[in-house]
C-alpha positions as a Python dict, from the first residue, in 0.01 Angstrom:
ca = {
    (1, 'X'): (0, 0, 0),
    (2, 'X'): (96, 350, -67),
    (3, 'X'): (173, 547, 256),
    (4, 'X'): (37, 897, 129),
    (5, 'X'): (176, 1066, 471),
    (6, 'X'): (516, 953, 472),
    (7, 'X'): (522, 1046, 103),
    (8, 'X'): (418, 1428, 179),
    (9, 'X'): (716, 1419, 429),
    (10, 'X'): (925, 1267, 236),
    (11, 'X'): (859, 1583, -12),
    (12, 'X'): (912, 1828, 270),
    (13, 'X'): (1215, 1684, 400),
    (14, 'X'): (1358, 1710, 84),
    (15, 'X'): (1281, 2090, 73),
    (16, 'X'): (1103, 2045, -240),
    (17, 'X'): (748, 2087, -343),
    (18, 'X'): (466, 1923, -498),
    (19, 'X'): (483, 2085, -790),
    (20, 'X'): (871, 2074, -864),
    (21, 'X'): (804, 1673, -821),
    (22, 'X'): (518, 1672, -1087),
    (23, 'X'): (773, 1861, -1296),
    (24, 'X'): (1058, 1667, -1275),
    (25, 'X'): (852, 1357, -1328),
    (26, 'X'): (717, 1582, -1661),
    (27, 'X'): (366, 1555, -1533),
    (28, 'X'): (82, 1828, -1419),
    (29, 'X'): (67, 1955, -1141),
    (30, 'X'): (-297, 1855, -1054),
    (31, 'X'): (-197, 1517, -1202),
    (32, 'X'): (43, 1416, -932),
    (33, 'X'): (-179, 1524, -668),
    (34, 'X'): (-466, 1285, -811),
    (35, 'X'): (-202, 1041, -833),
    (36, 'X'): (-136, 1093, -435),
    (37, 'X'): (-478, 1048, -394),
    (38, 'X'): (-578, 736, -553),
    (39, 'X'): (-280, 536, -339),
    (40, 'X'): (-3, 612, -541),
    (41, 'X'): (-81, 533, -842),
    (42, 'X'): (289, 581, -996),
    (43, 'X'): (413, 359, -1271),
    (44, 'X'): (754, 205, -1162),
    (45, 'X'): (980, 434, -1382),
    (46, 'X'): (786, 721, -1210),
    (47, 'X'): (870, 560, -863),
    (48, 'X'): (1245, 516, -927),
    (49, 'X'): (1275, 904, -1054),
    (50, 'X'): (1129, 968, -731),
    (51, 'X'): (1351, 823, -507),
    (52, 'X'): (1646, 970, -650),
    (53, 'X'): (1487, 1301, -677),
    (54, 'X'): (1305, 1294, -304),
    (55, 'X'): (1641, 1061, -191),
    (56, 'X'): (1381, 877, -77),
    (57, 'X'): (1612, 614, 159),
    (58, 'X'): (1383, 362, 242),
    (59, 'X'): (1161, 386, -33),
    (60, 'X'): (930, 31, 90),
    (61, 'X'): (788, 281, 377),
    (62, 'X'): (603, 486, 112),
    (63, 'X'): (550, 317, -211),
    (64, 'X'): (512, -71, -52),
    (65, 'X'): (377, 0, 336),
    (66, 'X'): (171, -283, 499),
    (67, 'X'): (-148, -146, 562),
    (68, 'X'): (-246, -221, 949),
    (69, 'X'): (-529, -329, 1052),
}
């Protein structure tokens, strides 16, 4: 499951934004935030450009969290 939470701080730890991610990723702006919301719905070359741009180091804690029940 996609941790939405840990993937807004992993945005604002990196001092970037929401929209400079949707534009490195070369996608709109209200795009990536739909993608957010319907559980990270990122194709896997979309997930790889952001963990090197976010330096995302544990990158299983936001794109592949357990959900708990």
């Amino acid at each position: 499951m996609f941790n939405k939470n840990e993937f807004k701080a992993q945005i604002a730890r990196s001092g970037k934004t929401i929209k400079e991610t949707a534009k490195y990723l070369g996608i709109n702006e209200s795009t990536m935030y739909r993608k957010v919301q319907a559980d990270g719905n990122f194709t896997r070359e979309e997930i790889n450009k952001l963990i090197e741009f976010l330096q995302i180091e544990r990158p299983e804690e936001v794109f592949f969290a357990h959900k708990l029940a």
